[in-house]
mmCIF file of C-alpha atoms in Angstrom:
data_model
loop_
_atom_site.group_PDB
_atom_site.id
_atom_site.type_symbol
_atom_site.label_atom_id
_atom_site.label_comp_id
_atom_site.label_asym_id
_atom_site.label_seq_id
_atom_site.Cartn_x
_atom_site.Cartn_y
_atom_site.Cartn_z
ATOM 1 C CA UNK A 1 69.300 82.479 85.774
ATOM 2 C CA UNK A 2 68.597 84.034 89.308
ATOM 3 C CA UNK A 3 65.477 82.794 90.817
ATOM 4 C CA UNK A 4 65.979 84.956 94.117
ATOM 5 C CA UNK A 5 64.863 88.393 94.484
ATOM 6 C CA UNK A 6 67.621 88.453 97.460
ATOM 7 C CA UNK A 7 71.016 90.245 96.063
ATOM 8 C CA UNK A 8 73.944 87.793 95.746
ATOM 9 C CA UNK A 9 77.091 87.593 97.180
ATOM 10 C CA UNK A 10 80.325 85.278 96.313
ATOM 11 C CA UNK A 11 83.293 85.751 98.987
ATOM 12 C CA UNK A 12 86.437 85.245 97.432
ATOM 13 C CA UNK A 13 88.781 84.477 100.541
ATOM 14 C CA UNK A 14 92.410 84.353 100.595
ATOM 15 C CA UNK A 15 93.534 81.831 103.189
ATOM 16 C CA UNK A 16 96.993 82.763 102.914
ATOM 17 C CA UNK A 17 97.247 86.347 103.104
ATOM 18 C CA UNK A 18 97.922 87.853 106.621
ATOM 19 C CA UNK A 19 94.143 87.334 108.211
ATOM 20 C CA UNK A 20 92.734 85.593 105.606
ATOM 21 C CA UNK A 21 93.382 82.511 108.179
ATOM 22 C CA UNK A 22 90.052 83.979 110.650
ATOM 23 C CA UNK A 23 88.022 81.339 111.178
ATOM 24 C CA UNK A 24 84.697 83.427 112.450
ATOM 25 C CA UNK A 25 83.857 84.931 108.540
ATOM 26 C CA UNK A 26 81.805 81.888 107.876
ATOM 27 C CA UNK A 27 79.878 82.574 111.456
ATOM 28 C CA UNK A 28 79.987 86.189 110.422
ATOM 29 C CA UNK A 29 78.637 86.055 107.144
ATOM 30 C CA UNK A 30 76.088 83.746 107.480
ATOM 31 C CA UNK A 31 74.583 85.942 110.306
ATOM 32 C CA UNK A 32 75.065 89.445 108.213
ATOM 33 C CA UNK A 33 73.139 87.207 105.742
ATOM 34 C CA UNK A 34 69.728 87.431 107.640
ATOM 35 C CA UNK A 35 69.971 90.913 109.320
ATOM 36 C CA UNK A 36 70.925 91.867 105.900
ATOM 37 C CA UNK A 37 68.539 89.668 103.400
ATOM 38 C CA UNK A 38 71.456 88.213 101.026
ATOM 39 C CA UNK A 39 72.579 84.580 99.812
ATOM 40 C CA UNK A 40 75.923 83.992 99.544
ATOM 41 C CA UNK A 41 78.686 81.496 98.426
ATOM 42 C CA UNK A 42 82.267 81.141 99.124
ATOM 43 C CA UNK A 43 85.362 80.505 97.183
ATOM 44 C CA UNK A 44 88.396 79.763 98.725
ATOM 45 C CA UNK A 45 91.463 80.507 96.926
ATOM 46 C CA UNK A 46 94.134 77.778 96.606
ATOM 47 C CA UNK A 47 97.010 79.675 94.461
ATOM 48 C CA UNK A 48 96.168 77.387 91.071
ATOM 49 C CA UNK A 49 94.009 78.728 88.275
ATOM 50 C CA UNK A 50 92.030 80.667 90.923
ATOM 51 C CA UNK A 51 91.201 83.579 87.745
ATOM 52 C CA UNK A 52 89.763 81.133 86.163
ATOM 53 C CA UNK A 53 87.922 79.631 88.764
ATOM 54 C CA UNK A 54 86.769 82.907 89.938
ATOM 55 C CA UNK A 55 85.368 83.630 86.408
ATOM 56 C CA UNK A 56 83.559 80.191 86.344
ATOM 57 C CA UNK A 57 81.774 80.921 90.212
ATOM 58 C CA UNK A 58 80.741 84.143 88.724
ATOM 59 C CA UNK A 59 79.215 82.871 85.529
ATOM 60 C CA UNK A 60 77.765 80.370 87.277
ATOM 61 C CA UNK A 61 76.503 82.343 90.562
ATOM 62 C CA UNK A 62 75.619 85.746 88.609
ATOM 63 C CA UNK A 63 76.394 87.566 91.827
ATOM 64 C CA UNK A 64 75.833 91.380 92.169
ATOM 65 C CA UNK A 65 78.972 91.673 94.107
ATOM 66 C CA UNK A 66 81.896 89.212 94.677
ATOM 67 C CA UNK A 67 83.233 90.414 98.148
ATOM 68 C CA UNK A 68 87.812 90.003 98.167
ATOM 69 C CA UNK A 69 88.808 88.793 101.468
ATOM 70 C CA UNK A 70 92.473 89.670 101.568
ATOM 71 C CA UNK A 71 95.110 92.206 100.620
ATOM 72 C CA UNK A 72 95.341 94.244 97.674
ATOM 73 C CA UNK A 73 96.765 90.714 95.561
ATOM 74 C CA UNK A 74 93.176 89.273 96.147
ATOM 75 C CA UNK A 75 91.356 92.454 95.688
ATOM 76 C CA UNK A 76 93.487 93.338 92.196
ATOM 77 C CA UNK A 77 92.902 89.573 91.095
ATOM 78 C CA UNK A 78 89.301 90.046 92.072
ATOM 79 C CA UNK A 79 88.641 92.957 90.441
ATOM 80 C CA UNK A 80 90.370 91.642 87.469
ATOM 81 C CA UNK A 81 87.127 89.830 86.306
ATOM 82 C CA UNK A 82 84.521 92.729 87.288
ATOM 83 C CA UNK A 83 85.861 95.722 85.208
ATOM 84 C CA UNK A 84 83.480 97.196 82.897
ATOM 85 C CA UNK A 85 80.490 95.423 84.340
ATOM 86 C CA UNK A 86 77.942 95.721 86.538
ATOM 87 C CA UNK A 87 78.982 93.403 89.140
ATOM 88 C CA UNK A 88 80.252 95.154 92.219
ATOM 89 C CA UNK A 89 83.474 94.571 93.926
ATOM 90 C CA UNK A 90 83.318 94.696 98.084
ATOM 91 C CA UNK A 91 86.923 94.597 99.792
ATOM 92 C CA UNK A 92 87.304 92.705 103.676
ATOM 93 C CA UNK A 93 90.794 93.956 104.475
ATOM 94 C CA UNK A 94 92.717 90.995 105.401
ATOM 95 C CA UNK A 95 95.695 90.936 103.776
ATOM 96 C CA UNK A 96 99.377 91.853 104.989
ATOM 97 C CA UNK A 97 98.817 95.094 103.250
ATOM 98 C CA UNK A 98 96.133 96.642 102.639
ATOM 99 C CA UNK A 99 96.319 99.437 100.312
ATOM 100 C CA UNK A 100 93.156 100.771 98.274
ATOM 101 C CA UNK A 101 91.000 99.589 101.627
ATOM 102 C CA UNK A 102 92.797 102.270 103.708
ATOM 103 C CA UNK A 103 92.400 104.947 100.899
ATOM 104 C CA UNK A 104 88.894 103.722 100.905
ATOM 105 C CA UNK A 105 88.841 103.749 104.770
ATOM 106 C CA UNK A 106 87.350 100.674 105.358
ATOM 107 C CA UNK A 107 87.852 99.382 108.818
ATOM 108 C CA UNK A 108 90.231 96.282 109.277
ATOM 109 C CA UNK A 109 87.573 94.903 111.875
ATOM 110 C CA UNK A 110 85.365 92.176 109.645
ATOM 111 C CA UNK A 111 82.254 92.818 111.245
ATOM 112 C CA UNK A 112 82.535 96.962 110.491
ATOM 113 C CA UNK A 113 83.763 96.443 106.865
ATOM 114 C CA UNK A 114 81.377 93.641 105.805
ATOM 115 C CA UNK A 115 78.380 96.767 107.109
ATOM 116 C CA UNK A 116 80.036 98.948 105.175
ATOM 117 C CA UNK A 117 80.178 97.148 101.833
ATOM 118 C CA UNK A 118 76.525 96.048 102.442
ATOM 119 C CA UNK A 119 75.809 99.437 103.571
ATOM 120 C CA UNK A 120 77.364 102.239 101.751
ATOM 121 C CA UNK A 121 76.463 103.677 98.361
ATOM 122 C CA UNK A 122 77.990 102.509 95.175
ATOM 123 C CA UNK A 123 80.946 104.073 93.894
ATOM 124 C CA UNK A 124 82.422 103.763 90.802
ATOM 125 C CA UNK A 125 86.563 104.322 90.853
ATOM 126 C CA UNK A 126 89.093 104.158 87.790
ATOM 127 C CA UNK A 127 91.630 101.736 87.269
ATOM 128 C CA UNK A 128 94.778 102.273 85.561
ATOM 129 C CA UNK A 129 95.541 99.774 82.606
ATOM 130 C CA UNK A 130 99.338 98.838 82.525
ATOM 131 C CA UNK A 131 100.909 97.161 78.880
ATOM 132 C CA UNK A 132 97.114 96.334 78.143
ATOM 133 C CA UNK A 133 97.719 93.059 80.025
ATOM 134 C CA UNK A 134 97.781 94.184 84.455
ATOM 135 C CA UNK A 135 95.128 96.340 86.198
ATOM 136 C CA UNK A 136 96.608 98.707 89.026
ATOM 137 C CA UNK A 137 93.558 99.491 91.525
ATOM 138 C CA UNK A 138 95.904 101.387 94.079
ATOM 139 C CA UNK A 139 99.389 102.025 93.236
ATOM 140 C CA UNK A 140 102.658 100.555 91.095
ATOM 141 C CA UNK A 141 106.288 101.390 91.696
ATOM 142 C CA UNK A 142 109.731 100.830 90.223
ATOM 143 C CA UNK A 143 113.187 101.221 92.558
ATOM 144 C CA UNK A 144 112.908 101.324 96.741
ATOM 145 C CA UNK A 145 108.964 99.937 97.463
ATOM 146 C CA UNK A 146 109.521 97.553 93.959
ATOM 147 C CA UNK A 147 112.670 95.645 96.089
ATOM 148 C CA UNK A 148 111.356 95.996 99.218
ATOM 149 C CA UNK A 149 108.174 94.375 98.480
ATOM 150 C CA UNK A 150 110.486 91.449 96.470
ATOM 151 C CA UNK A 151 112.299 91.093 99.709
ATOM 152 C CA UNK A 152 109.253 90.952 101.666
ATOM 153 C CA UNK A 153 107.874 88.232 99.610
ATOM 154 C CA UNK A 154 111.472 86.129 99.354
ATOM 155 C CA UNK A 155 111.615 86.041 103.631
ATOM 156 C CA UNK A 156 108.192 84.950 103.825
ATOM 157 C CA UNK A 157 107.655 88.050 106.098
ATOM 158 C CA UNK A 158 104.538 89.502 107.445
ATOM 159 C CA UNK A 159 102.511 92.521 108.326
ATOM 160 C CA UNK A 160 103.731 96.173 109.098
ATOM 161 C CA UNK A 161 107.040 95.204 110.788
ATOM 162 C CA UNK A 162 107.933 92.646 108.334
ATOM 163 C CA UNK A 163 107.957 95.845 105.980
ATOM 164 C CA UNK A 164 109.855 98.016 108.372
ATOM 165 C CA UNK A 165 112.173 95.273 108.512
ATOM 166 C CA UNK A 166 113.119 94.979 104.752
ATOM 167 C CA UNK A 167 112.957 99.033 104.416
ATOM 168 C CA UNK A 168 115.635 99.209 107.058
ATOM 169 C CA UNK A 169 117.816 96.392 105.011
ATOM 170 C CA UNK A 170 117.557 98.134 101.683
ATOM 171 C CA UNK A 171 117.848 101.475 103.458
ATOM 172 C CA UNK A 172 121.569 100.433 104.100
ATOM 173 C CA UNK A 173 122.673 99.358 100.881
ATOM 174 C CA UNK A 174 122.463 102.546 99.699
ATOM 175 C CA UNK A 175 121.052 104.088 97.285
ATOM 176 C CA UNK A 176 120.746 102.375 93.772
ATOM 177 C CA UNK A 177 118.564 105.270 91.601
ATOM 178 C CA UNK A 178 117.978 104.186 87.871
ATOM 179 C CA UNK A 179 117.547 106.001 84.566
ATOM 180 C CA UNK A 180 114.372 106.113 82.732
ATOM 181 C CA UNK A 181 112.830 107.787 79.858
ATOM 182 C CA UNK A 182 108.979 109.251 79.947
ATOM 183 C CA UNK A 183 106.600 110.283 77.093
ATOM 184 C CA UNK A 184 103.404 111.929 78.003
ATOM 185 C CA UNK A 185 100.819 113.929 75.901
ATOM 186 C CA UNK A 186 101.655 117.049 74.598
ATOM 187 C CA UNK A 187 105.392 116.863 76.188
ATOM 188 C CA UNK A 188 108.480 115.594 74.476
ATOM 189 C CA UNK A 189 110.135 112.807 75.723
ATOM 190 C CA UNK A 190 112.610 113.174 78.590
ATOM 191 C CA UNK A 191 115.066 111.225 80.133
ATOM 192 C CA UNK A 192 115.560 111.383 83.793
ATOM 193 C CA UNK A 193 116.549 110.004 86.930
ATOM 194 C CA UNK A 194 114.686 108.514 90.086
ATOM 195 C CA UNK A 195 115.425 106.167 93.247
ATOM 196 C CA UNK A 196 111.830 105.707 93.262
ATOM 197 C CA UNK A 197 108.918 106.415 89.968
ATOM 198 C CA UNK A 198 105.207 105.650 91.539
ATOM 199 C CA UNK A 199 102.340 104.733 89.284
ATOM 200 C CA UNK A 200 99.292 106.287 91.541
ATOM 201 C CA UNK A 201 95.786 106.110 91.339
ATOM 202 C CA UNK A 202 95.065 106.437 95.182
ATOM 203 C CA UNK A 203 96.765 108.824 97.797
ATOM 204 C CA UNK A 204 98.662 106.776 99.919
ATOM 205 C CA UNK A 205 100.051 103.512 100.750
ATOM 206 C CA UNK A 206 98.605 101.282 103.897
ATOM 207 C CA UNK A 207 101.496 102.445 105.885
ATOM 208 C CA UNK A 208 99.230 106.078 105.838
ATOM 209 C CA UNK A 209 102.564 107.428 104.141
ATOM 210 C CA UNK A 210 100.702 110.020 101.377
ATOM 211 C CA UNK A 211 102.767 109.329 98.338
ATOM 212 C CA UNK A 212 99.849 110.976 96.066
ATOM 213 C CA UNK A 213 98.861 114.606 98.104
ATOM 214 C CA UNK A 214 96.313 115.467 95.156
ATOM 215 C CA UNK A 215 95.585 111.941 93.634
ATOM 216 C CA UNK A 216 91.716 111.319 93.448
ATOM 217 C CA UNK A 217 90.194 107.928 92.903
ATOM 218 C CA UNK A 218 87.337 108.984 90.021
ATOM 219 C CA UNK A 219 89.044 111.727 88.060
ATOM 220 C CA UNK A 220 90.348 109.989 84.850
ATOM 221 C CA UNK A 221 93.920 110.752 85.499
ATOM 222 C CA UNK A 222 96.873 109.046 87.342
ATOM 223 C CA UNK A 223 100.296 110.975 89.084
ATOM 224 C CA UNK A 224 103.181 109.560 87.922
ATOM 225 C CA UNK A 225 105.737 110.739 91.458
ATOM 226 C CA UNK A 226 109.179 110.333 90.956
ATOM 227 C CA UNK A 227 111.673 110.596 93.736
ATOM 228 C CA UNK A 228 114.844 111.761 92.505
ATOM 229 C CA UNK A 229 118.148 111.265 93.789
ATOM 230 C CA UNK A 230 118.696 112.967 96.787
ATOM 231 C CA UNK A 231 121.302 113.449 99.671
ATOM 232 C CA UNK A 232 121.276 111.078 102.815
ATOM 233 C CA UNK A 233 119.429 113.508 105.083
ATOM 234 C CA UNK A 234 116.371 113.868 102.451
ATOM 235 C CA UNK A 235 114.998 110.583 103.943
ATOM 236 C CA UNK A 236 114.027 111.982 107.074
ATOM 237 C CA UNK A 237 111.996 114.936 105.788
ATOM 238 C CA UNK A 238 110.659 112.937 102.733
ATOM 239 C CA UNK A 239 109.222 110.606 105.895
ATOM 240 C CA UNK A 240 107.976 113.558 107.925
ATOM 241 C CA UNK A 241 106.414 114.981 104.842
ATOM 242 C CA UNK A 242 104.825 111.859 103.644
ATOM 243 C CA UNK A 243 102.912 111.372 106.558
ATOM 244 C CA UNK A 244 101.762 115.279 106.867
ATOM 245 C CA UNK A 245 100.509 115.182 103.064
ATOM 246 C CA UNK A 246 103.246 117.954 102.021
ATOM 247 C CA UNK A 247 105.159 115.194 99.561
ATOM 248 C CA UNK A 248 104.299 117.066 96.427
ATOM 249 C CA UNK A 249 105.731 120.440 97.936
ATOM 250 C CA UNK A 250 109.292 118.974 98.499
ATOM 251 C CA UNK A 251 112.484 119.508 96.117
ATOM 252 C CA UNK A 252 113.704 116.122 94.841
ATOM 253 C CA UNK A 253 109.812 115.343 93.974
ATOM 254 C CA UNK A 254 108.217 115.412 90.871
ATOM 255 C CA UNK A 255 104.582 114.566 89.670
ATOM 256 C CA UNK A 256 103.117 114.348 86.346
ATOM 257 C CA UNK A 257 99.182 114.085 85.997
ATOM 258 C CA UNK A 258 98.205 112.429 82.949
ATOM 259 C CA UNK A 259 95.877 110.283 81.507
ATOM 260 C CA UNK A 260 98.122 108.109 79.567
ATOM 261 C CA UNK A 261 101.870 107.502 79.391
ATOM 262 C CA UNK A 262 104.877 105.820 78.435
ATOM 263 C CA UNK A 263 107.988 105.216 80.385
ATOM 264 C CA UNK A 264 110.981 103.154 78.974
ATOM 265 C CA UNK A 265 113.855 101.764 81.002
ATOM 266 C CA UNK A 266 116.763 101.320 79.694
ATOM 267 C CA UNK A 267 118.044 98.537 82.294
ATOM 268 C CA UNK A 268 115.363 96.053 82.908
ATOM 269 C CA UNK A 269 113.781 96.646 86.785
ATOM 270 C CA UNK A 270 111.342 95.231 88.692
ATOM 271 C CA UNK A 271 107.885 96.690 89.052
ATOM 272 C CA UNK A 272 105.231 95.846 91.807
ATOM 273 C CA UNK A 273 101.395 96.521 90.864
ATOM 274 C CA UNK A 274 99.480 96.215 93.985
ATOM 275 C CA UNK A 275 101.856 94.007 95.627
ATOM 276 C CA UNK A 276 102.539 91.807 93.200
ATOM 277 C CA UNK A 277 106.103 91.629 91.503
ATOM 278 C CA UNK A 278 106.278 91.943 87.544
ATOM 279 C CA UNK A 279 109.818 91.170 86.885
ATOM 280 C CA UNK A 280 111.901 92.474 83.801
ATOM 281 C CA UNK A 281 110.145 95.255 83.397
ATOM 282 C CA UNK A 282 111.483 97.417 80.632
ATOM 283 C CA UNK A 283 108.339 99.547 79.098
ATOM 284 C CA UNK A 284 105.328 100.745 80.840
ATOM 285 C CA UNK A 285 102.339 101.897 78.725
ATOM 286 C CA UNK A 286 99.847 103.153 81.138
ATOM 287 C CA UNK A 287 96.591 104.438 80.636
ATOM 288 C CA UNK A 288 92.959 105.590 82.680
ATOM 289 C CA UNK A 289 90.167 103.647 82.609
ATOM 290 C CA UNK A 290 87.968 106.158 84.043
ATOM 291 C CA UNK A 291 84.957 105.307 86.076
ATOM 292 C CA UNK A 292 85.436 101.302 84.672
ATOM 293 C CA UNK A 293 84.935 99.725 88.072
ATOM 294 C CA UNK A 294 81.860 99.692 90.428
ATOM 295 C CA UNK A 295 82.385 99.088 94.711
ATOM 296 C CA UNK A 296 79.716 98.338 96.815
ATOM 297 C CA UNK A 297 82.081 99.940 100.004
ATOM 298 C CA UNK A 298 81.554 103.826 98.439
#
């Protein structure tokens, strides 16, 4: 039981994600803590049975809002044990990619994003449900991002020009598009063709590249944006228009808005869900859980 009228707050820090390794949050917090009027507890991830652990602070704690400390990994795991209750989730970019934090436009500085989780008004955002087992908070993919994020983790490489790095290397193997068959409501199923299909629930990837032109956080749908195979100049106006927000006016782009759907792949792939690899991927029920999870950084 809580015997403090101050509000509650358990950190969740990821020392091994890009700045997780800052060594002034505990100085940070602890002054935030006063100006601010909250207690507070950390939890330092360790890369075994930290779900569980999570769960067992939380039970334990009863914060109002357990605060990720990392990149979009920590924040999906995180958030993971807060959908469909009250609890809040606060995100402290820190991570070598930082996704839904940029769509949310939280500052990377710790002092300016702890004030504005502590500060801003509570929003509630969905979160797309994937095979009724993995959450997606920002976006998923299958082809180009899926393999470059799999080479990104196999190097050990970090931050924004460890990504440019892998892009370029899968840039010049050419490209490898795959076949896939999708099912939503109210359309027959189709078989097509992509070098790229993108799961979205946000606009754009931390890069700033807009992948999602008219994806919204709280609407109950998700855009389903498939690249399809294109000719070798395509690449420099998809990049040009990705970073003006024209994506979704281009030929050899496609997006679906839907509330549910089903794509099957005929040739296992892998499939990245907020940076995290799901290997062997070979069906993909998604579907909305609208409004299902609360942030204190609104």
């Amino acid at each position: 039981m809580k015997n403090s009228s101050k509000k509650r707050i358990l950190f969740v820090i990821n020392p091994k994600s890009g700045r997780g390794q800052r060594q002034d949050i505990d100085e940070v917090v602890s002054r935030f803590s006063e100006e601010f009027k909250f207690d507070f507890q950390f939890y330092r991830t360790t890369g075994e049975g930290d779900k569980e652990k999570i769960r067992q602070h939380i039970k334990e704690y009863q914060p109002d809002t357990v605060m990720a400390v990392g990149g979009d990994g920590t924040v999906n795991m995180v958030a993971g044990e807060l959908i469909g209750h009250d609890i809040k989730l606060g995100i402290i970019p820190a991570g070598s990619a930082n996704g839904l934090a940029y769509n949310l436009e939280i500052p990377e500085n710790l002092e300016a994003a702890l004030k504005k989780n502590l500060s801003g008004k509570v929003q509630s955002i969905d979160v797309i449900r994937i095979n009724k087992k993995y959450y997606c908070l920002h976006l998923g993919d299958i082809g180009l991002n899926a393999r470059i994020v799999k080479r990104f983790e196999k190097e050990g490489s970090k931050g924004m020009l460890g990504y440019g790095k892998q892009l370029f290397k899968e840039l010049f193997e050419g490209k490898t598009y795959f076949s896939f068959y999708i099912k939503l409501p109210e359309h027959r199923r189709k078989k097509m063709k992509a070098e790229m299909l993108v799961i979205a629930n946000a606009k754009s990837f931390g890069t700033g590249a807009i992948i999602n032109p008219t994806g919204k956080l709280n609407d109950g749908k998700f855009e389903i944006v498939i690249i399809r195979p294109y000719p070798w100049w395509f690449i420099f106006t998809f990049i040009y228009s990705a970073f003006s927000g024209n994506l979704h006016k281009m030929n050899y782009i496609k997006i679906y808005s839907a509330s549910e759907a089903i794509i099957t792949l005929p040739k296992v792939q892998e499939f990245q869900i907020d940076g995290e690899i799901i290997p062997e991927t070979k069906e993909i029920n998604v579907e909305i859980l609208h409004n299902s999870l609360k942030l204190a950084c609104g």
